[in-house]
Coordinates of C-alpha atoms in Angstrom, one line a residue:
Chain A
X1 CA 12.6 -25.8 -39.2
X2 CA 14.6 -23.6 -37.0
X3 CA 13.2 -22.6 -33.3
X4 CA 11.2 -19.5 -33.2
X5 CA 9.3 -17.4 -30.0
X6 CA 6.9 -14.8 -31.9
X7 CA 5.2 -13.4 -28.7
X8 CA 2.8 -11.5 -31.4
X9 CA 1.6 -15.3 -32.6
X10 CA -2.2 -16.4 -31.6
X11 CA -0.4 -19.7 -30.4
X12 CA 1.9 -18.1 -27.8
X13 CA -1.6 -16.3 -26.5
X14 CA -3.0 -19.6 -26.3
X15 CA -0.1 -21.7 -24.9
X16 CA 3.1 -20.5 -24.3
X17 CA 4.6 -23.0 -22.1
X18 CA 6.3 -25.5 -24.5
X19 CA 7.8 -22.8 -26.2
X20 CA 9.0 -21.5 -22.9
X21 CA 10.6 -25.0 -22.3
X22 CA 12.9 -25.1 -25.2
X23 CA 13.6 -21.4 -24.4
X24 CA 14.7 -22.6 -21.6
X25 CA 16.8 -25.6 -22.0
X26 CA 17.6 -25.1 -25.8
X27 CA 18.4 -20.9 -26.3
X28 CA 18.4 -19.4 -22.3
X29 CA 19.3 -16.1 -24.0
X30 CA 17.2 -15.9 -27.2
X31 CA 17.0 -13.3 -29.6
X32 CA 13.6 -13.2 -31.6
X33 CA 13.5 -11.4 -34.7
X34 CA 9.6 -10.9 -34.7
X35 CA 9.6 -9.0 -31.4
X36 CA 13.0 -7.5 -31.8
X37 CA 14.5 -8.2 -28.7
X38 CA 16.0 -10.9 -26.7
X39 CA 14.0 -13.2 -24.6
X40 CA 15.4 -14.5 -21.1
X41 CA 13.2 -17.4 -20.0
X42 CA 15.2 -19.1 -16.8
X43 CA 13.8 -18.2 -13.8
X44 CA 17.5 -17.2 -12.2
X45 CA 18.8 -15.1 -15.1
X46 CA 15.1 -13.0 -14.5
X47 CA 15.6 -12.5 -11.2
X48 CA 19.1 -10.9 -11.6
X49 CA 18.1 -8.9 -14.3
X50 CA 15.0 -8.1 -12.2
X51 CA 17.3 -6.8 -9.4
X52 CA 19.4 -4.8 -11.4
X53 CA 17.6 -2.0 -13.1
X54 CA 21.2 -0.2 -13.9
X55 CA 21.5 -2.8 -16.3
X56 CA 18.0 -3.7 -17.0
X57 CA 16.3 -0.3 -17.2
X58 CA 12.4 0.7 -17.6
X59 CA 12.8 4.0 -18.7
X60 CA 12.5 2.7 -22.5
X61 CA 9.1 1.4 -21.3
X62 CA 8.1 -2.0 -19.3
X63 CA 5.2 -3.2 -21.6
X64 CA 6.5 -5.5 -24.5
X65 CA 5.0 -3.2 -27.0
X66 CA 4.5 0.3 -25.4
X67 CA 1.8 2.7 -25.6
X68 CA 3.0 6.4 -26.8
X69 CA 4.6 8.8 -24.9
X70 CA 4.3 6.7 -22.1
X71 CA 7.4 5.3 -21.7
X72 CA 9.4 7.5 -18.1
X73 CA 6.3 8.7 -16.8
X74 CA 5.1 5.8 -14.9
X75 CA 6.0 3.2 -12.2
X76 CA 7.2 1.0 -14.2
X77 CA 8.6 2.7 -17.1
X78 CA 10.8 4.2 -15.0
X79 CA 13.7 3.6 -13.1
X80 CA 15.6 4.9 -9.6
X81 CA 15.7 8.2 -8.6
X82 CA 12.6 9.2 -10.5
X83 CA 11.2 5.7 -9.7
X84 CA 11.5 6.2 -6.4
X85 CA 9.8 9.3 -5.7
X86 CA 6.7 8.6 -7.6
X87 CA 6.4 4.9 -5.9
X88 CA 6.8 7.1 -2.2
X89 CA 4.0 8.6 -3.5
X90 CA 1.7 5.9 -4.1
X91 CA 3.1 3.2 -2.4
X92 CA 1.6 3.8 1.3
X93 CA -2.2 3.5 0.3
X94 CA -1.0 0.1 -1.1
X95 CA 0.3 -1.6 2.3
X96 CA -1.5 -4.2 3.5
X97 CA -2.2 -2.5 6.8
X98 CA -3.4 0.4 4.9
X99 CA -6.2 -1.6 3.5
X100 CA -8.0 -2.5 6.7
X101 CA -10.5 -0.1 5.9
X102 CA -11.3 -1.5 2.4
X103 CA -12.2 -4.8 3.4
X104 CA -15.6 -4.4 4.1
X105 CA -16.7 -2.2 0.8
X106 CA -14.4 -5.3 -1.1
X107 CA -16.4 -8.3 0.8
X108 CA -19.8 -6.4 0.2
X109 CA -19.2 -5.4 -3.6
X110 CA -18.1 -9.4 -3.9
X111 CA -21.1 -10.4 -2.4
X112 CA -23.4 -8.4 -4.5
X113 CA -21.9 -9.1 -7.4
X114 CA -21.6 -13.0 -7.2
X115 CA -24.7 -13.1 -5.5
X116 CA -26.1 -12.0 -9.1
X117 CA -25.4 -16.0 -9.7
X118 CA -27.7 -17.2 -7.9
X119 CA -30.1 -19.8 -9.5
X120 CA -28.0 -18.9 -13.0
X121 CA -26.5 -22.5 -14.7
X122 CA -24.3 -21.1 -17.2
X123 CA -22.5 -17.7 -17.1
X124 CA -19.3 -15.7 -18.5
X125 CA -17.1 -15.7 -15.9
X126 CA -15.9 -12.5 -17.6
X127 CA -19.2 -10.9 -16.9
X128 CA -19.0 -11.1 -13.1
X129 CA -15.3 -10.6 -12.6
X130 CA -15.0 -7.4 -14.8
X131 CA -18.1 -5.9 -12.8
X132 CA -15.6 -6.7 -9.4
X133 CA -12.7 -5.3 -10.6
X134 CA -14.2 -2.1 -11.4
X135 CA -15.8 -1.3 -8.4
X136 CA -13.1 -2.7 -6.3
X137 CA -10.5 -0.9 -8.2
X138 CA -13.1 2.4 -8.1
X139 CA -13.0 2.2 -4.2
X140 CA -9.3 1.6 -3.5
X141 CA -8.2 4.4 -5.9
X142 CA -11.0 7.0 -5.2
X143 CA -12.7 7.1 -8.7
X144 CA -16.5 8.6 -8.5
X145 CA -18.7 5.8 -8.4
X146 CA -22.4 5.8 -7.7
X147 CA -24.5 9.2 -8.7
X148 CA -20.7 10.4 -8.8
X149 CA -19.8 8.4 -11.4
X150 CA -19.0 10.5 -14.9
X151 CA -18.8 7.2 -17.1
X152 CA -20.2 3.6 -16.5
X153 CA -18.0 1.2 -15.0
X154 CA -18.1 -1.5 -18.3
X155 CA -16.4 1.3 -20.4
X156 CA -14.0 1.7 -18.0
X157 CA -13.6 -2.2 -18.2
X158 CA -13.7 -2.4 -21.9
X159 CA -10.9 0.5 -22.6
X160 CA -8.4 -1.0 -20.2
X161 CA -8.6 -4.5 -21.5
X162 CA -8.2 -3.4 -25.4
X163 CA -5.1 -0.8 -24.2
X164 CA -3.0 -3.3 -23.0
X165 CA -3.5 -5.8 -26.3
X166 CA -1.2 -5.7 -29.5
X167 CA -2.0 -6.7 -33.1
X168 CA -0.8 -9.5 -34.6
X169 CA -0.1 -8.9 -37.4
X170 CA 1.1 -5.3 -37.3
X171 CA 3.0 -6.2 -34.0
X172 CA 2.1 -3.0 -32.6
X173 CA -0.7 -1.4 -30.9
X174 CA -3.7 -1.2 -33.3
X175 CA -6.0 2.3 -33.9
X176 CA -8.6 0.3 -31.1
X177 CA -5.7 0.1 -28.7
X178 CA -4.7 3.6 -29.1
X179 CA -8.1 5.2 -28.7
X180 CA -8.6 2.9 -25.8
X181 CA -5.7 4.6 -24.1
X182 CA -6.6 7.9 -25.3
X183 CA -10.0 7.2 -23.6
X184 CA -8.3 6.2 -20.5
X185 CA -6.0 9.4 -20.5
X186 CA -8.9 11.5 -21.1
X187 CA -11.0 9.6 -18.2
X188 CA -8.2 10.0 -15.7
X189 CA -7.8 13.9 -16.7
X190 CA -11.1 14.5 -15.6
X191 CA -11.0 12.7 -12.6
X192 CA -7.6 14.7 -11.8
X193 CA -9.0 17.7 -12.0
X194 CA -12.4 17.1 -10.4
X195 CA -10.2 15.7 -7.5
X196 CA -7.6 19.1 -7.7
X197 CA -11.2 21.3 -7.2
X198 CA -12.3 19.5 -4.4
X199 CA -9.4 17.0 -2.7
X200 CA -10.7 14.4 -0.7
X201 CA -9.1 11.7 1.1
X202 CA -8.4 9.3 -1.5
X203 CA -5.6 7.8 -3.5
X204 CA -5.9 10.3 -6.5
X205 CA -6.7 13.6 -4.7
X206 CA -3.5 13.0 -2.8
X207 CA -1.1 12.3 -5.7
X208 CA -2.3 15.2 -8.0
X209 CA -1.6 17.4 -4.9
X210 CA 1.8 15.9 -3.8
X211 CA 4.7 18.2 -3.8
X212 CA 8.3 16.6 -3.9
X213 CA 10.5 18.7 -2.2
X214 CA 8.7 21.9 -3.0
X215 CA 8.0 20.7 -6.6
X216 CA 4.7 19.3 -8.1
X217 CA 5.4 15.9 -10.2
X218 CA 4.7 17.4 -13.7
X219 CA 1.4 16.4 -15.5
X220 CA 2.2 13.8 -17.2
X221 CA 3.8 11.6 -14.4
X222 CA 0.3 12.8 -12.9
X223 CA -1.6 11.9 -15.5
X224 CA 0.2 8.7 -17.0
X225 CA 0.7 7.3 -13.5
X226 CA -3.2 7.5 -12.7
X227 CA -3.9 5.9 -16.2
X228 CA -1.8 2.9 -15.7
X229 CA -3.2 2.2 -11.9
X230 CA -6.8 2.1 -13.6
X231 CA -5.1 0.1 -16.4
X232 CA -3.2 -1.9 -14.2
X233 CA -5.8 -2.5 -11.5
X234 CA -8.7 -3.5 -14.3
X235 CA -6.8 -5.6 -16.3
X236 CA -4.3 -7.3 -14.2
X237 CA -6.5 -7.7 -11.3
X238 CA -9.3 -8.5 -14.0
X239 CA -7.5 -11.4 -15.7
X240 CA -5.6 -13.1 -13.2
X241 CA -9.6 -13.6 -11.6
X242 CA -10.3 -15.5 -15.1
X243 CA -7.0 -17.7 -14.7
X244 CA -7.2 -18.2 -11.3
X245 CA -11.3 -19.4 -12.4
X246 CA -9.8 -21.0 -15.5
X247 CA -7.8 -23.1 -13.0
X248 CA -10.3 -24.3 -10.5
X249 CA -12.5 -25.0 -13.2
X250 CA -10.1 -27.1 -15.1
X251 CA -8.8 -28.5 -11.9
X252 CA -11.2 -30.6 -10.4
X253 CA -10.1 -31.9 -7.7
X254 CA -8.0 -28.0 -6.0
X255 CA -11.5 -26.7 -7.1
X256 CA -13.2 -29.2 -4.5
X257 CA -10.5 -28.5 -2.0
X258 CA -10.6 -25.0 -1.6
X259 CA -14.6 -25.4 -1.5
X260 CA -14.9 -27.4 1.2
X261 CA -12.4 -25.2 2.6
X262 CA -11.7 -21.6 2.4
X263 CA -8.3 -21.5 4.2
X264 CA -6.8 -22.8 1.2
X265 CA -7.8 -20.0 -1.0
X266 CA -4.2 -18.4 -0.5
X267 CA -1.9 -20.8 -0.9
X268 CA -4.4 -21.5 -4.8
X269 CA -3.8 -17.7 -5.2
X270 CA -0.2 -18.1 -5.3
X271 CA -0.1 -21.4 -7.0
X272 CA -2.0 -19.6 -9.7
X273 CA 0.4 -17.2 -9.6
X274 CA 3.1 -19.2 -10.6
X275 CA 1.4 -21.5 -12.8
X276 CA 0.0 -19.5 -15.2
X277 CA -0.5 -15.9 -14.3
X278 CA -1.9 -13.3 -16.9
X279 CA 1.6 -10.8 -16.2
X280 CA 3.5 -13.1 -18.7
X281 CA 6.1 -11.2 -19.7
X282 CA 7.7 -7.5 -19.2
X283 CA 10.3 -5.5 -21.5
X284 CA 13.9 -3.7 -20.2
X285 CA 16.6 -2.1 -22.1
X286 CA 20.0 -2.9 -21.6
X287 CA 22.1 -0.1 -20.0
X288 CA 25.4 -1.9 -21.1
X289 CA 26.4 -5.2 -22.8
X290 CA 25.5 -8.5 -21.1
X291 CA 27.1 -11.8 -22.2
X292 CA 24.8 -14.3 -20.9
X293 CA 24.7 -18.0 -22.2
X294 CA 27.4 -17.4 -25.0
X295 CA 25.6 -14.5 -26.4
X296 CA 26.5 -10.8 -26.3
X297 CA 23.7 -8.5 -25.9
X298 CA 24.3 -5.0 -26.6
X299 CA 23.9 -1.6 -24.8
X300 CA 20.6 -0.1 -26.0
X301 CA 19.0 -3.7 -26.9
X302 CA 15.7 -4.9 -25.8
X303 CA 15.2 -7.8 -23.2
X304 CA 11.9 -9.7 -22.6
X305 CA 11.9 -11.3 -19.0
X306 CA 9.5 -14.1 -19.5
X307 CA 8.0 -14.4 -15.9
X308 CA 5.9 -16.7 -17.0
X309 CA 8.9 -19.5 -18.0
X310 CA 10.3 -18.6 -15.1
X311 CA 7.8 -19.7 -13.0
X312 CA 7.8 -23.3 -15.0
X313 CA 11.5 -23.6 -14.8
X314 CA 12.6 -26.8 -13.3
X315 CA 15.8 -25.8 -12.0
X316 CA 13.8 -23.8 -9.5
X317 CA 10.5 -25.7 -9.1
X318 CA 10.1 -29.0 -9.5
X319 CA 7.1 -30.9 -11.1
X320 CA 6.8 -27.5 -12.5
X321 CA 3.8 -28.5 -15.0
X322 CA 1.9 -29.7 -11.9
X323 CA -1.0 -27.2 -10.8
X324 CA -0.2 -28.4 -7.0
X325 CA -2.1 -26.2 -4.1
X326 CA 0.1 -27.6 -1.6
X327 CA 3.2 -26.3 -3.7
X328 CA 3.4 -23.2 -1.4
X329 CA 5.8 -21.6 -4.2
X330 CA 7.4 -19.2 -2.7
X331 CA 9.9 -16.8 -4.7
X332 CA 7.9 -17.0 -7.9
X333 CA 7.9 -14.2 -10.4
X334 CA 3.7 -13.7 -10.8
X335 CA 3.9 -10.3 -9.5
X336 CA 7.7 -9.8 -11.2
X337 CA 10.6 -9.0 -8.9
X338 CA 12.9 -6.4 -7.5
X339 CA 12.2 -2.9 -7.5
X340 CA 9.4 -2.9 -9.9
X341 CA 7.7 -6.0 -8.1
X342 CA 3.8 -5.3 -8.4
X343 CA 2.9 -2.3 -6.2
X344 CA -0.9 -4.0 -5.9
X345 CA -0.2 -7.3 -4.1
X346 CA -1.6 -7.1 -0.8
X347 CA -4.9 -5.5 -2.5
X348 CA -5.0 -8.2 -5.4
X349 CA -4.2 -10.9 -2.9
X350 CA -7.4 -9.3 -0.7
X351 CA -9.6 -8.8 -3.1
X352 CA -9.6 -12.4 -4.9
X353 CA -9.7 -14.2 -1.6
X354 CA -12.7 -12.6 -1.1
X355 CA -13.7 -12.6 -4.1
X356 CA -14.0 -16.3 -4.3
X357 CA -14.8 -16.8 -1.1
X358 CA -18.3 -15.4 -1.9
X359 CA -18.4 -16.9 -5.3
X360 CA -18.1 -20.3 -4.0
X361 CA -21.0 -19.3 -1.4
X362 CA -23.1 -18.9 -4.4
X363 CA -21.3 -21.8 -7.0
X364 CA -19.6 -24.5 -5.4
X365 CA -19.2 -26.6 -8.1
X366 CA -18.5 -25.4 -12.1
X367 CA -16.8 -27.0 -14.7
X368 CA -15.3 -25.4 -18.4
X369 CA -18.0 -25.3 -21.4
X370 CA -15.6 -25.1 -23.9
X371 CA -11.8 -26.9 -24.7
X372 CA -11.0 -24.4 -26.6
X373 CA -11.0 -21.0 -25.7
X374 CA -10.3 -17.9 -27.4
X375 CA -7.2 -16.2 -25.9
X376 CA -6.5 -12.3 -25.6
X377 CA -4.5 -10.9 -28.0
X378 CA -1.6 -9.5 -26.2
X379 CA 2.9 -9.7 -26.2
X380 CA 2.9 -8.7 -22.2
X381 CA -0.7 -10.4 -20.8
X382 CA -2.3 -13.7 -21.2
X383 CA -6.4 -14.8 -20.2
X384 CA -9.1 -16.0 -22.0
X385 CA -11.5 -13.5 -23.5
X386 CA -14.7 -15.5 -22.4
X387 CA -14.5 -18.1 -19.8
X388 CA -18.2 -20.2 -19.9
X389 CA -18.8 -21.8 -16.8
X390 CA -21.5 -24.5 -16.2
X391 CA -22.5 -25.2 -12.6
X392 CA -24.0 -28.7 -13.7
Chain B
X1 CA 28.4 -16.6 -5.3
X2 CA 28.5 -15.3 -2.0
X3 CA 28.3 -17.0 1.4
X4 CA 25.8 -15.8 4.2
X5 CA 24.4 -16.9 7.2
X6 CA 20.9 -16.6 8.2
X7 CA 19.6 -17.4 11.6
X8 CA 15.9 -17.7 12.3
X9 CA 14.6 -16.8 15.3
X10 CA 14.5 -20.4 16.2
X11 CA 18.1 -20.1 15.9
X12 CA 18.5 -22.4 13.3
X13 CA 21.2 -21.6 10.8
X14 CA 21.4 -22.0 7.1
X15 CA 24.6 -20.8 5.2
X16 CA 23.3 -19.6 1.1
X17 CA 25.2 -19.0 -1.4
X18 CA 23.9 -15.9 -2.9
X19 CA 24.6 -14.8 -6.6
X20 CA 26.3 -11.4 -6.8
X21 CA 23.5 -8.7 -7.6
X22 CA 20.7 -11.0 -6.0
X23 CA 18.9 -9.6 -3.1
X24 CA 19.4 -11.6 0.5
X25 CA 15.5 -11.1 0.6
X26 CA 15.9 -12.7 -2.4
X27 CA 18.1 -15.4 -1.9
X28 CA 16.2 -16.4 1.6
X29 CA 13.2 -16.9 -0.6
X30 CA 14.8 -19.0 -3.6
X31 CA 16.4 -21.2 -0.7
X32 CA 12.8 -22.1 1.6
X33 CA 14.4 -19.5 4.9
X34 CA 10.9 -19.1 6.9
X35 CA 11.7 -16.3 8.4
X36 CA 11.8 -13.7 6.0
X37 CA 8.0 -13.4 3.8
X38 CA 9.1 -10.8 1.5
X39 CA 5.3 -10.0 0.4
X40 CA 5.6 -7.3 -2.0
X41 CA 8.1 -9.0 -4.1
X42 CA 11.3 -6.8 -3.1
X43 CA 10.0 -3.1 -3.7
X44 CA 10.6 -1.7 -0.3
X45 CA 6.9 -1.8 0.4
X46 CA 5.8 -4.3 3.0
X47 CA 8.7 -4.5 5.9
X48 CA 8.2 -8.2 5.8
X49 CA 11.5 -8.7 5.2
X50 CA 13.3 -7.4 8.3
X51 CA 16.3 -8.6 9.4
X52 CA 19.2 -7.9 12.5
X53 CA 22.7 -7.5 10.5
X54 CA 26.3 -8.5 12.3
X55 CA 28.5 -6.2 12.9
X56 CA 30.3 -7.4 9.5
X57 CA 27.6 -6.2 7.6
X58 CA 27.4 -3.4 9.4
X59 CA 30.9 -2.1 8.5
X60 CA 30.0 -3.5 4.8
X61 CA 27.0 -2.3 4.0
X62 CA 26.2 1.4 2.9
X63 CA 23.9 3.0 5.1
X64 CA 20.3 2.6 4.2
X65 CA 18.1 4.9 1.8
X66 CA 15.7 7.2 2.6
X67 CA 12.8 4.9 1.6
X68 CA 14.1 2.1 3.6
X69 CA 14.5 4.2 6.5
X70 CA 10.8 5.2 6.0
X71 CA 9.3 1.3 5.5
X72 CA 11.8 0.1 8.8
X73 CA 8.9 2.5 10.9
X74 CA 6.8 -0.6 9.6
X75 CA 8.4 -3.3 10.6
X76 CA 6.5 -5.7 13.6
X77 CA 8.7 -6.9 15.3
X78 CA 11.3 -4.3 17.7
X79 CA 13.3 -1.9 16.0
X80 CA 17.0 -2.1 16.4
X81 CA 20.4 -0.3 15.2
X82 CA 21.1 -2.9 13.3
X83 CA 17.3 -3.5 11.7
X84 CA 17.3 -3.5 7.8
X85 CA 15.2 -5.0 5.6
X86 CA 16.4 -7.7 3.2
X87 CA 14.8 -7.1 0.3
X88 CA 17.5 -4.1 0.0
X89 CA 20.5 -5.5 0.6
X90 CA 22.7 -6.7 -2.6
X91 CA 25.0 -9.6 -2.2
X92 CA 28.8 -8.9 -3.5
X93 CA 31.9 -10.6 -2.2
X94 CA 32.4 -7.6 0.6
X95 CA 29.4 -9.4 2.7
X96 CA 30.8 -12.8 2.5
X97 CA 30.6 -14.6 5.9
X98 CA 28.3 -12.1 6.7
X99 CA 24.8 -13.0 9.2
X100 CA 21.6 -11.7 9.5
X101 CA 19.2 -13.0 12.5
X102 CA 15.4 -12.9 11.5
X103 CA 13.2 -11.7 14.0
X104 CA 10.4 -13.5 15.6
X105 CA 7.7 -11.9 13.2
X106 CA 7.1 -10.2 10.3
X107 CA 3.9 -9.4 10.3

C-alpha cells in the first residue's frame, strides 16, 4: 500500500510521529491528497519557509482548515506590512518585562485552583487546567471577570477548544465548530464595545482604540484579532498544560526530577515543547513555485509546515524520540518560527512554570489512569481530551 | 550557504554557515552560539537577540525597520551604532565574511 499523511485521520490525532518519520526520510516534500496541500516535515526546510513569508504567505489563512472570513484579519493570517502593524499593536503587552505585574494574580489564580486538589486521588487534569487558562488568559487580556464577568469562564473554555477542531470526515469545520466561533466573535464584540464605552488600562481597551497613522484598524481586524487571542490563549495555552501533564505523568522519572526540584521546570517546558507540543502543524500558501526535494510546487498551492516533525527530525536533534529534560533544545519549532513565531511565549512560559509549581505543592506524585486516551479531533492541534490522573 | 563570524562576548569565535533566507538569529540558535537567546522565536519581540555588526555588515545590510528600531529601545545591554538584533537580519552571499560580536547580556 502506498504511503499516505491524512492529517483529518483519528490516528494522526493520536500519534503522528511515525508518520512524521517517513515524511521525513521517505517524501521531505509531500503532497497529500486528503488535506490538499503539500506537507514539509524536515525541520530545516520549515525553518526557511518559516522565514520567508514572501514565499510562504498567511494571508490565505495559517490554521490547516480555516474558519470563515477569517483568513487577513488576524496575526497570523496575515502577512508584512499589514502584519506588522497589528503585531505593533499587541505585541508590547506581551514582553516579558511587561508582565511583571501579572505574576502575582498568575501565582495566586494557580494556587487557588490547584489547591482545589487537595486530599482529591483521582481528577481530570482537564478540569483544573481549563479553569487556569481562563482566568489567566481573562487577566492578561483584560476580559471582565469576577461580578464583571458577562459569561462564565467554562463556556469560554468550551467554545475555544471546539473552534479550533475539524471533522473527520467532512474535513472541514463541522456546524459545532462554526457556532463555536460565532460564539467567540459574538463574546469578543461585546467585550469590544463595553471596553470602547469605558477604556481602561488593559490589553483590549487599548487595541479597539488604536489609531495607525490617523486611521482606526477596521472592525474586523478588531474583532478577529481579539477572537483568536481568546482562541489562542485558551486553547493553546490550555493544551500544551495537558501535554506538558501528559508528559510528566508518563515520564516517571523527569516527573520525580522536576518535583524534587523546581528549577528544572523550564528546561521540561521546552523539552515539552519540542517533543510533542499541541501547535502541530500550521498552513501557508505559496507566493511562487518552490522546487524542493525533486518536486515542483506551484504558485497559489497549499503548504503544511509540520512543526511537530520538525522537532523529531534527527538531522537536527539527535535521540530525537528521547523525552530528555537535560536536552536544553534550543531552536525548536514549539512556538513556530520567524515572523509569525508565537506572540504569547514569555506569558505561556510564565504562567505553566507557575502553574506547576503550585500543582506539584499540592500532587507530587501522579501517574496516567488510562493507555489509551481519546485524542482531540483537530488538522493544526494535538492533546488529549481527558487526561485522568491518579495520585496513588 | 553563507559564511559568518560570531563572537561572544567571551570572545570566542565560531564561523556558521548560514542558509541563504535563514535568519543569523536563526542560524546562532541551530548551531548551540550562547550568546544570542532569541526568546520569542524571531518576531522582533523580545531584544534577546542583540548583536554589534562589522563595518562589513554595516555597508551590507539595509538600514533597520521601524519595528526593530522600536524593540533596539529594549535591548540590556548598551546601545550602540552598530546594535541590531539578529533575529532580523537575512543571510545572502552580500554578508559573507561578515561578524557580529554578542554582547555581555541579553536579558
Amino acid at each position: 500500500m502506498s504511503f499516505s499523511f491524512d492529517p483529518y485521520s483519528p490516528a494522526i490525532d493520536a500519534d503522528p510521529f511515525p508518520y512524521y518519520k517517513i515524511l521525513r526520510d521517505e517524501h521531505p516534500c509531500f503532497w497529500s491528497p486528503e488535506a490538499q496541500m503539500w506537507v514539509l516535515s524536515r525541520y530545516a526546510d520549515i525553518v526557511t519557509a518559516g522565514q520567508d513569508w514572501q514565499t510562504y504567505s498567511s494571508a490565505s489563512g495559517n490554521l490547516m482548515t480555516e474558519l470563515p472570513g477569517r483568513a487577513g484579519a488576524t496575526l497570523g493570517s496575515s502577512d508584512p506590512p499589514r502584519h506588522d502593524r497589528l503585531r505593533g499593536l499587541i505585541q508590547h503587552a506581551f514582553m516579558k518585562r511587561n508582565l511583571l505585574a501579572l505574576e502575582e494574580p498568575i501565582r495566586a489564580v494557580a494556587r487557588q485552583v490547584f489547591g482545589q486538589l487537595r486530599g482529591v486521588e483521582r481528577f481530570d487534569f482537564k478540569e483544573v487546567s481549563s479553569q487556569f487558562t481562563v482566568k489567566v488568559l481573562m487577566a492578561a487580556l483584560g476580559l471582565p471577570m469576577g461580578d464583571e464577568a458577562i459569561v462564565d469562564e467554562q463556556t469560554v473554555r468550551d467554545n475555544a477548544v471546539l473552534m479550533v477542531q475539524s471533522d473527520a470526515r467532512t474535513r472541514t469545520k463541522g456546524p459545532e465548530h462554526i457556532a463555536a466561533y460565532n460564539w467567540m466573535q459574538e463574546y469578543a464584540a461585546k467585550v469590544i464595545a463595553l471596553r470602547r464605552a469605558e477604556p481602561r488600562d488593559d490589553l483590549i481597551s487599548h487595541f479597539a482604540m488604536a489609531e495607525i497613522d490617523g486611521d482606526r484598524l477596521d472592525e474586523r481586524e478588531v474583532l478577529l484579532t481579539t477572537t483568536t487571542l481568546i482562541m489562542a490563549g485558551v486553547e493553546s495555552l490550555g493544551g500544551f498544560m495537558m501535554m506538558f501533564a501528559y508528559n510528566l505523568a508518563s515520564f516517571d522519572e523527569a516527573r520525580r526530577a522536576v518535583v524534587a526540584n523546581p528549577a528544572l521546570l523550564p528546561d521540561a517546558v521546552e523539552e515539552s515543547l519540542r517533543f510533542n507540543t499541541s501547535a502541530q502543524r500550521f498552513r501557508r500558501r505559496l507566493m511562487k513555485d518552490v522546487t524542493l526535494h525533486g518536486q515542483t510546487m506551484k504558485t497559489g498551492d497549499f503548504v503544511c509546515l509540520a512543526y511537530g516533525s520538525g522537532n523529531r527530525d534527527e538531522r537536527q536533534y539527535p535521540n530525537p524520540d528521547a523525552y530528555d529534560i537535560t536536552r536544553k533544545p534550543r531552536g525548536h519549532l514549539g512556538f513556530g518560527g520567524g515572523v509569525h513565531a508565537c506572540l504569547g511565549t514569555a506569558i505561556a512560559r510564565l504562567a505553566i512554570k507557575t502553574a506547576f509549581e503550585e500543582f506539584h505543592q499540592v500532587v507530587p506524585e501522579y501517574h496516567r489512569m488510562q493507555d489509551q486516551l481519546a485524542w482531540m479531533p483537530s488538522s493544526t492541534f494535538r492533546s488529549p481530551l481527558v487526561l485522568d490522573l491518579s495520585t496513588r | 550557504m553563507t559564511t559568518l563570524t560570531y563572537i561572544e562576548a567571551s570572545g570566542s569565535r565560531t564561523d556558521v554557515d548560514v542558509p541563504d533566507g535563514w535568519s543569523l538569529m536563526q542560524a546562532a540558535i541551530a548551531n548551540g552560539i550562547d550568546g544570542i537567546l532569541g526568546e520569542c522565536g524571531g518576531s522582533c519581540a523580545c531584544a534577546t537577540c542583540h548583536c554589534y555588526v562589522d563595518d562589513l555588515l554595516m555597508a551590507a545590510l539595509p538600514a533597520p525597520s521601524a519595528s526593530e528600531l522600536d524593540m533596539l529601545d529594549n535591548v540590556s545591554a548598551e546601545r550602540r551604532p552598530n546594535s541590531r538584533l539578529a533575529c532580523q537580519i537575512k543571510a545572502s552571499p552580500a554578508l559573507a565574511g561578515g561578524s557580529l560580536t554578542l554582547p555581555e547580556t541579553q536579558e
